[in-house]
Tab-separated table of C-alpha atoms in Angstrom:
chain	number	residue	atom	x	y	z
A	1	UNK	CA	-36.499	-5.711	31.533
A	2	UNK	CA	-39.373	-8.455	31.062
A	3	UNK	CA	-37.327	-10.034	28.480
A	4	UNK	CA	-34.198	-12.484	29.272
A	5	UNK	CA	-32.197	-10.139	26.427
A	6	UNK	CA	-32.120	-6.637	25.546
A	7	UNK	CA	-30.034	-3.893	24.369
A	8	UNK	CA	-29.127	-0.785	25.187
A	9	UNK	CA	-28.721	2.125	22.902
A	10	UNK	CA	-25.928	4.565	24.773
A	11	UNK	CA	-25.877	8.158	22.676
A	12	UNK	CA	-23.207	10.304	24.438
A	13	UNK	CA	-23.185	13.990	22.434
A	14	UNK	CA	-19.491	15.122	21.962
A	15	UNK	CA	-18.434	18.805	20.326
A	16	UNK	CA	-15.504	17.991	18.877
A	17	UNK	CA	-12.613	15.868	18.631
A	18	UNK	CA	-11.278	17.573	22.258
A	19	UNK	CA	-14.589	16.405	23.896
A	20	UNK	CA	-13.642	12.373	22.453
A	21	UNK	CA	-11.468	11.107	24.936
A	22	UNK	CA	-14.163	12.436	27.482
A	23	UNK	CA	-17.028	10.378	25.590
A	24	UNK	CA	-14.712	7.419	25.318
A	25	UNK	CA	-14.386	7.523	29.214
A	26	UNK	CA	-18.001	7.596	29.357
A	27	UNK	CA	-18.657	4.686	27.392
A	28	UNK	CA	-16.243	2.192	28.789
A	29	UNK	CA	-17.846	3.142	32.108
A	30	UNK	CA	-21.294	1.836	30.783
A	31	UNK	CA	-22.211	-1.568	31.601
A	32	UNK	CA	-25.145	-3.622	30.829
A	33	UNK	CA	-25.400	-6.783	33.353
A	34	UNK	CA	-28.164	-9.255	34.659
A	35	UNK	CA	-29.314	-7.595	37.937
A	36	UNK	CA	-27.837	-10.723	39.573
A	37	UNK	CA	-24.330	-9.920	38.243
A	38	UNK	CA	-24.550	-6.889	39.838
A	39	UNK	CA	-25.070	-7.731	42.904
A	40	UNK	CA	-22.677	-10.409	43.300
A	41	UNK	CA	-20.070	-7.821	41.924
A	42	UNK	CA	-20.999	-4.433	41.683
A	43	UNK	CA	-17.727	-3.123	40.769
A	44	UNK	CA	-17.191	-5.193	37.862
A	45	UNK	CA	-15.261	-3.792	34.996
A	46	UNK	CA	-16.493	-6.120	32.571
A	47	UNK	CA	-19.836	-8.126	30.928
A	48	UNK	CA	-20.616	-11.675	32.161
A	49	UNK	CA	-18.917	-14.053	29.564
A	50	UNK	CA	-22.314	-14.898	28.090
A	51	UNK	CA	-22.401	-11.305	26.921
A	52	UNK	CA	-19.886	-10.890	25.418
A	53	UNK	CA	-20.148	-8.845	22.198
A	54	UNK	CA	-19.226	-11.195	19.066
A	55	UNK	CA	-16.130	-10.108	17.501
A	56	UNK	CA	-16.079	-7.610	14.718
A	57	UNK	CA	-16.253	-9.112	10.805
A	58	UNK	CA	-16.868	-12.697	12.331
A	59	UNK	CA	-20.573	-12.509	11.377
A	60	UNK	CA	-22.816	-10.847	8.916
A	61	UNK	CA	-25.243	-8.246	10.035
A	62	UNK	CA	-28.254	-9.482	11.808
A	63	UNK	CA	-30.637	-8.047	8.293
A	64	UNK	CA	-28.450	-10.440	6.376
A	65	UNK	CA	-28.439	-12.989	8.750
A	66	UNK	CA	-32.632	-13.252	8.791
A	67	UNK	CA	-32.817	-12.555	5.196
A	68	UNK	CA	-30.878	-15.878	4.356
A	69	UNK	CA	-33.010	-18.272	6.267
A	70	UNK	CA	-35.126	-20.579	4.909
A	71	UNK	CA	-38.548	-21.766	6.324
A	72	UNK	CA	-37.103	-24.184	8.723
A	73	UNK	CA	-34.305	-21.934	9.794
A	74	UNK	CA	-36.543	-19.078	10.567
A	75	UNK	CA	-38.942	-20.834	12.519
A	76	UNK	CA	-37.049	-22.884	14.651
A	77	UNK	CA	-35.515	-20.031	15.767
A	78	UNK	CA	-38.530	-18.236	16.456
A	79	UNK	CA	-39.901	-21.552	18.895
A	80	UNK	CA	-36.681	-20.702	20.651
A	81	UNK	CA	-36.387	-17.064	20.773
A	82	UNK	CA	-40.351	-17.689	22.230
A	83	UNK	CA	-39.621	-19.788	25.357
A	84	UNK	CA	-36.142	-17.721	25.664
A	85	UNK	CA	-38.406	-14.296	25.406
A	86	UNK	CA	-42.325	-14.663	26.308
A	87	UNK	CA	-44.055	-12.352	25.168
A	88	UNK	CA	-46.437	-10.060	27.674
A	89	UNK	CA	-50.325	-10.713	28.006
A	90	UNK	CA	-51.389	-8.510	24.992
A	91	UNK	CA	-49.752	-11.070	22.795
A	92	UNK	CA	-52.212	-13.977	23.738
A	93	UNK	CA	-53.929	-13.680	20.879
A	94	UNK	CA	-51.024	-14.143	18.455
A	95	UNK	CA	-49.410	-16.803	20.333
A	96	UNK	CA	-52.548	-18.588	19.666
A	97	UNK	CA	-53.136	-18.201	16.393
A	98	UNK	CA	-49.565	-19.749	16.096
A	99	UNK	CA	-50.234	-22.404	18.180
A	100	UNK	CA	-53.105	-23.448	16.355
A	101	UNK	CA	-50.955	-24.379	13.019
A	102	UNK	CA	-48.600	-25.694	15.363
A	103	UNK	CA	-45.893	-23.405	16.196
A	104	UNK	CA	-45.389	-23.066	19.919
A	105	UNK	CA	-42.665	-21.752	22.573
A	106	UNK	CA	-40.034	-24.573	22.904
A	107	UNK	CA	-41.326	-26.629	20.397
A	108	UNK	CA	-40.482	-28.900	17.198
A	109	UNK	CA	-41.619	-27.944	13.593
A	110	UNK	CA	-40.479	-30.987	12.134
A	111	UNK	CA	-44.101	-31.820	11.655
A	112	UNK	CA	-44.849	-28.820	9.872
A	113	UNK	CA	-44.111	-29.042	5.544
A	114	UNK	CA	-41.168	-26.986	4.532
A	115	UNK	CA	-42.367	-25.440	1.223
A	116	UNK	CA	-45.364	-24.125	3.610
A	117	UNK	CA	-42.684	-23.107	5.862
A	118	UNK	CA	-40.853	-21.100	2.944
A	119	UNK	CA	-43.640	-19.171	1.218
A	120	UNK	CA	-44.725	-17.894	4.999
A	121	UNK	CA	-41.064	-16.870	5.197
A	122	UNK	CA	-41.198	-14.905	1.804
A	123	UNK	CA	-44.269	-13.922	2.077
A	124	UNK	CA	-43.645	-12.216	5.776
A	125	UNK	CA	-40.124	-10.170	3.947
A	126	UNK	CA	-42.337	-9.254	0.862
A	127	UNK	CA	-45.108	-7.589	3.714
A	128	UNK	CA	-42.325	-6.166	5.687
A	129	UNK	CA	-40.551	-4.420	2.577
A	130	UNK	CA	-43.457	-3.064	0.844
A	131	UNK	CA	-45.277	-1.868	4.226
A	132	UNK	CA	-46.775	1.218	4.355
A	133	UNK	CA	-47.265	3.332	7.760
A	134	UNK	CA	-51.113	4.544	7.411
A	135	UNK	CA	-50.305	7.000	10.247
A	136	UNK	CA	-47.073	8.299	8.514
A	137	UNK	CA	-47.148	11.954	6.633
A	138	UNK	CA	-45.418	12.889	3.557
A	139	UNK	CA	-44.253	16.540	3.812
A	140	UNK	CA	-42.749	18.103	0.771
A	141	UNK	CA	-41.550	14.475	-0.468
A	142	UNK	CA	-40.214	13.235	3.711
A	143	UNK	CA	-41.978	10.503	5.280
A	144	UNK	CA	-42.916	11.488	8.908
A	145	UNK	CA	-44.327	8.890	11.097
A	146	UNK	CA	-45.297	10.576	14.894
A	147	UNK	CA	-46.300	6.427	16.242
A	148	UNK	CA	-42.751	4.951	16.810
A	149	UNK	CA	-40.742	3.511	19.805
A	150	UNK	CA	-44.088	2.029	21.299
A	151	UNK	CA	-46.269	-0.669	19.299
A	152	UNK	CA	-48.745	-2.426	21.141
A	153	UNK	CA	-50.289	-5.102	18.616
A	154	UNK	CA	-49.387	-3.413	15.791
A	155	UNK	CA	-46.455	-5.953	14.384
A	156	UNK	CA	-46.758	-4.868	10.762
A	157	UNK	CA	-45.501	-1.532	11.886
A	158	UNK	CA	-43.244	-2.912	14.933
A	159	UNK	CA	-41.278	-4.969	11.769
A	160	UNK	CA	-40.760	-2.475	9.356
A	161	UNK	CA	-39.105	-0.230	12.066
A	162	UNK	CA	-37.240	-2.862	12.867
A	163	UNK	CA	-36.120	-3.458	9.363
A	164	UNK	CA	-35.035	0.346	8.445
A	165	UNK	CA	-34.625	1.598	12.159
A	166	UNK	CA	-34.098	-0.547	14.454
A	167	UNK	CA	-34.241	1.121	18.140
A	168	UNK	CA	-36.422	3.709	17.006
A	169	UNK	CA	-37.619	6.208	20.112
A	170	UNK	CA	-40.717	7.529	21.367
A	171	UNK	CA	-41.261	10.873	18.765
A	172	UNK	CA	-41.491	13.350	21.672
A	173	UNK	CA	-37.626	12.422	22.216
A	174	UNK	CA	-36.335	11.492	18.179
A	175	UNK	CA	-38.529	12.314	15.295
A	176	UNK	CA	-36.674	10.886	11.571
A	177	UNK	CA	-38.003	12.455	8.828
A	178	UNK	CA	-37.051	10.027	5.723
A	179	UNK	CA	-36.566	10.076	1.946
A	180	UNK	CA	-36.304	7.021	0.700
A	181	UNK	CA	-35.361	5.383	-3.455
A	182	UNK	CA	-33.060	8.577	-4.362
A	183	UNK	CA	-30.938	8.728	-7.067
A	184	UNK	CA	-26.819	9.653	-6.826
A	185	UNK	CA	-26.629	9.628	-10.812
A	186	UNK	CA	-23.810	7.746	-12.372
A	187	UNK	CA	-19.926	7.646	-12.555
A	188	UNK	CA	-20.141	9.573	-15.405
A	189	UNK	CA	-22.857	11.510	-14.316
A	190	UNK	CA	-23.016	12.261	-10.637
A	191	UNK	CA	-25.862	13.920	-9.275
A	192	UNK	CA	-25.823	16.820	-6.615
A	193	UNK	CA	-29.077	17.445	-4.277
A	194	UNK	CA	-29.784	20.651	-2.324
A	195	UNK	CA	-31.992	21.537	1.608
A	196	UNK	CA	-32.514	24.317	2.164
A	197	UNK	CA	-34.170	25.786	5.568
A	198	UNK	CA	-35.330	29.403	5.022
A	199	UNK	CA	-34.946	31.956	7.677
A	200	UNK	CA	-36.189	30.709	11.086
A	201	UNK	CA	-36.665	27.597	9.883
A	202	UNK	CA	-34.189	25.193	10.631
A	203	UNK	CA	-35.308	21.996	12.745
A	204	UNK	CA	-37.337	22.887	15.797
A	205	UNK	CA	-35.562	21.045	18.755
A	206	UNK	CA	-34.599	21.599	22.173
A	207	UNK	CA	-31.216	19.526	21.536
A	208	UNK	CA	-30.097	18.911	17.766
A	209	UNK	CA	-30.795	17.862	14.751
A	210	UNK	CA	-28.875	16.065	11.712
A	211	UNK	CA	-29.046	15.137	7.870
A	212	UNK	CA	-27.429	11.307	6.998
A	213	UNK	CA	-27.060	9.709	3.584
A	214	UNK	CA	-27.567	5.772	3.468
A	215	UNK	CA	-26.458	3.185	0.849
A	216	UNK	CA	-29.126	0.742	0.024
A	217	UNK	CA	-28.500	-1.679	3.314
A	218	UNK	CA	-29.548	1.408	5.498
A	219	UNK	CA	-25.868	1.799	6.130
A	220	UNK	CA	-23.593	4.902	6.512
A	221	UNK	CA	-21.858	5.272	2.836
A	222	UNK	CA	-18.337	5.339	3.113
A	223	UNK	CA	-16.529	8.330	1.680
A	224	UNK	CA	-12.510	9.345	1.937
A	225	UNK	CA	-14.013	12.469	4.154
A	226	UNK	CA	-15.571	10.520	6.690
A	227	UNK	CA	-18.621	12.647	6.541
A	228	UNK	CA	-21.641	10.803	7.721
A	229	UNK	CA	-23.952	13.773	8.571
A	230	UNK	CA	-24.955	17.663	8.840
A	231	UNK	CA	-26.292	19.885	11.216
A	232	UNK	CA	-24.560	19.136	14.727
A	233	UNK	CA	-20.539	18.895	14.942
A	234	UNK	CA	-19.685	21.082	12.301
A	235	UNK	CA	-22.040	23.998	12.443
A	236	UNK	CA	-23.674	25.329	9.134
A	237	UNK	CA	-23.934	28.689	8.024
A	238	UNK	CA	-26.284	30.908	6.373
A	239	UNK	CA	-26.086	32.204	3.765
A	240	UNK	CA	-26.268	36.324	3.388
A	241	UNK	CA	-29.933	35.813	3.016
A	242	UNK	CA	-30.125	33.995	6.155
A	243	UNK	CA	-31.512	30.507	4.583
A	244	UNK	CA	-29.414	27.625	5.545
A	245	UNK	CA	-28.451	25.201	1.948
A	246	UNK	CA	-27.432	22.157	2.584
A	247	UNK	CA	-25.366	20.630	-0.495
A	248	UNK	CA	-25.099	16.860	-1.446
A	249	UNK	CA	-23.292	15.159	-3.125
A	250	UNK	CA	-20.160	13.075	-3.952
A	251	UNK	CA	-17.461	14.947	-4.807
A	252	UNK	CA	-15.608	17.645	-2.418
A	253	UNK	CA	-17.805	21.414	-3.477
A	254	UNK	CA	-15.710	24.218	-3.771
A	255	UNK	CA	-14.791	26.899	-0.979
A	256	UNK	CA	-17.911	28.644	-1.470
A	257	UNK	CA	-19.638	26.363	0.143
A	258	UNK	CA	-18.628	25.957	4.368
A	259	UNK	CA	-17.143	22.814	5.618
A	260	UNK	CA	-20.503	22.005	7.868
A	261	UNK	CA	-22.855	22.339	4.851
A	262	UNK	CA	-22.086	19.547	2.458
A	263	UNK	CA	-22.962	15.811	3.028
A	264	UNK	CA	-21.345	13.113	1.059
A	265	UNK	CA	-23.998	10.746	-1.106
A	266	UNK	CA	-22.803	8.062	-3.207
A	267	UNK	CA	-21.189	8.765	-6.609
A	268	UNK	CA	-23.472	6.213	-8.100
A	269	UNK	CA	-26.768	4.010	-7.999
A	270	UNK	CA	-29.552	4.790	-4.655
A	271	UNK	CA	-29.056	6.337	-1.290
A	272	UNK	CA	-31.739	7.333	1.273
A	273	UNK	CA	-31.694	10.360	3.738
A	274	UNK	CA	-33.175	10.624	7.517
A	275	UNK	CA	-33.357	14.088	9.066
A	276	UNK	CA	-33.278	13.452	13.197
A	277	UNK	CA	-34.458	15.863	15.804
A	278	UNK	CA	-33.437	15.552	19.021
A	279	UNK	CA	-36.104	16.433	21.625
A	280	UNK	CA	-38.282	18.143	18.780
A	281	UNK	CA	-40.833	20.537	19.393
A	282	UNK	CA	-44.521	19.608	19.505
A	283	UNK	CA	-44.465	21.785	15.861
A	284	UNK	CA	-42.151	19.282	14.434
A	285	UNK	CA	-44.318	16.259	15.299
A	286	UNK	CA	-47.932	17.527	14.740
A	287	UNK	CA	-46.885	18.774	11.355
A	288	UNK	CA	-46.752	22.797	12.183
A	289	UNK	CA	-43.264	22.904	10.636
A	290	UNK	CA	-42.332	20.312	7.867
A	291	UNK	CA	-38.714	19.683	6.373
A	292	UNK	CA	-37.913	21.234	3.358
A	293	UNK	CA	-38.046	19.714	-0.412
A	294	UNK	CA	-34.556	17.783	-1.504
A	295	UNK	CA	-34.197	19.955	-5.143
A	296	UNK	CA	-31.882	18.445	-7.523
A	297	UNK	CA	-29.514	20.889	-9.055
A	298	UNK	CA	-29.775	20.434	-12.752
């Protein structure tokens, strides 16, 4: 790694809930260690105490955690994060254009004025939100964008990513279709959504795919099911027709529909959806087969 941190996204696929204690093994035989850690003590069982994990509810999520600093905050972190993390050659030009307003690796921006320091601040979250990929595709209302997992210069796009998807990969391994601002209706008035993949035309991929709902945080929504996505564990079914109909919403559907073909939204207020393929074909990402229209069932 060229960086003095990083992070390490472990995905172990499990069928079923005789396959866990197997991918539990797996996991607590993963490590992630400074090189010289592992040399002194290759056998180690555990993470040097400086990397240790923080402990569960004792902070707020990292999102929350940026979006509540002020000018000051924010930036003084950045000089740190800078000298902690230089950043490679193709960043020179950046780096200068910060240091000419005086913001520099290591250094103090006590000099610089604070309401100056706030409006960048705001003004940075305002770009982020409201970005648009110009390389994205819409297809039948899912946002498709084949240019994630490597960024170059591009930092507009590199922040948004890391805003809604942080640890995004390279598209030939995950591509994430993504409908975003959807509505789950009301208590009074819940709303129920329908996929549906004709014939032959479920998700391209060489190793699976899935459907997940997200509250407005980009979080899993919590549901007394525990049902957090479609298309892998439990397998769906067609239908006699052989078209595949996914059903969401909130409430439990009746026996017609099978077990692996409902996904839980919220009963109320916004949710999003991302559609993943694993390993997708080269269809999936140059746009010869597109995801299907969400319908809402009147």
């Amino acid at each position: 790694m060229p960086t003095g941190t990083a992070f390490l996204a472990n995905r172990i696929e499990y069928t079923g809930a005789a396959d866990l204690d197997r991918a539990r093994a797996l996991q607590a035989q993963t490590k992630l260690m400074p090189l010289s850690s592992w040399r002194a003590r290759p056998d180690a069982t555990h993470l040097p105490a400086n990397a240790a994990p923080p402990a569960p509810g004792k902070s707020a999520p990292p999102l929350k955690q940026v979006d509540a600093m002020d000018g000051r905050t924010f930036f003084s972190r950045m000089t740190a994060l800078m000298a902690a993390n230089p950043g490679p050659a193709v960043d020179a030009g950046a780096l200068g254009r910060f240091a000419s307003i005086g913001i520099t690796a290591g250094g103090t921006i006590d000099h610089l004025d604070a309401a100056l320091l706030d409006a960048a601040v705001e003004d940075g979250q305002h770009r982020i939100a409201g970005y648009t990929n110009p390389s994205a595709r819409t297809e039948h209302g899912w946002t498709v964008a084949p240019n994630l997992g490597a960024y170059g210069t591009d930092y507009a796009l590199r922040a948004n990513t890391a805003r809604v998807l942080f640890g995004a990969s390279l598209p030939e391994d995950t591509l994430y279709p993504f409908l975003d601002h959807l509505d789950a209706g009301s208590d009074r008035a819940p709303r129920e959504y329908r996929i549906r993949f004709e014939p032959g035309q479920l998700p391209p991929v060489d190793a699976f795919w899935s459907v997940s709902a997200y509250d407005t945080d980009h979080y899993f929504i919590a549901n007394p099911a525990n049902r957090f996505a479609v298309g892998h564990q439990i397998s769906v079914v067609p239908g006699p027709d052989g078209a595949v109909e996914i059903v969401l919403r909130n409430a439990r559907p009746g026996p017609e529909v099978p077990a692996g073909n409902w996904l839980t939204i919220p009963v109320s207020g916004t949710f999003s959806l991302a559609m993943r393929l694993y390993a997708p074909h080269d269809a999936a990402i140059i746009g010869g087969w597109q995801p299907p229209a969400l319908t809402p069932v009147p």
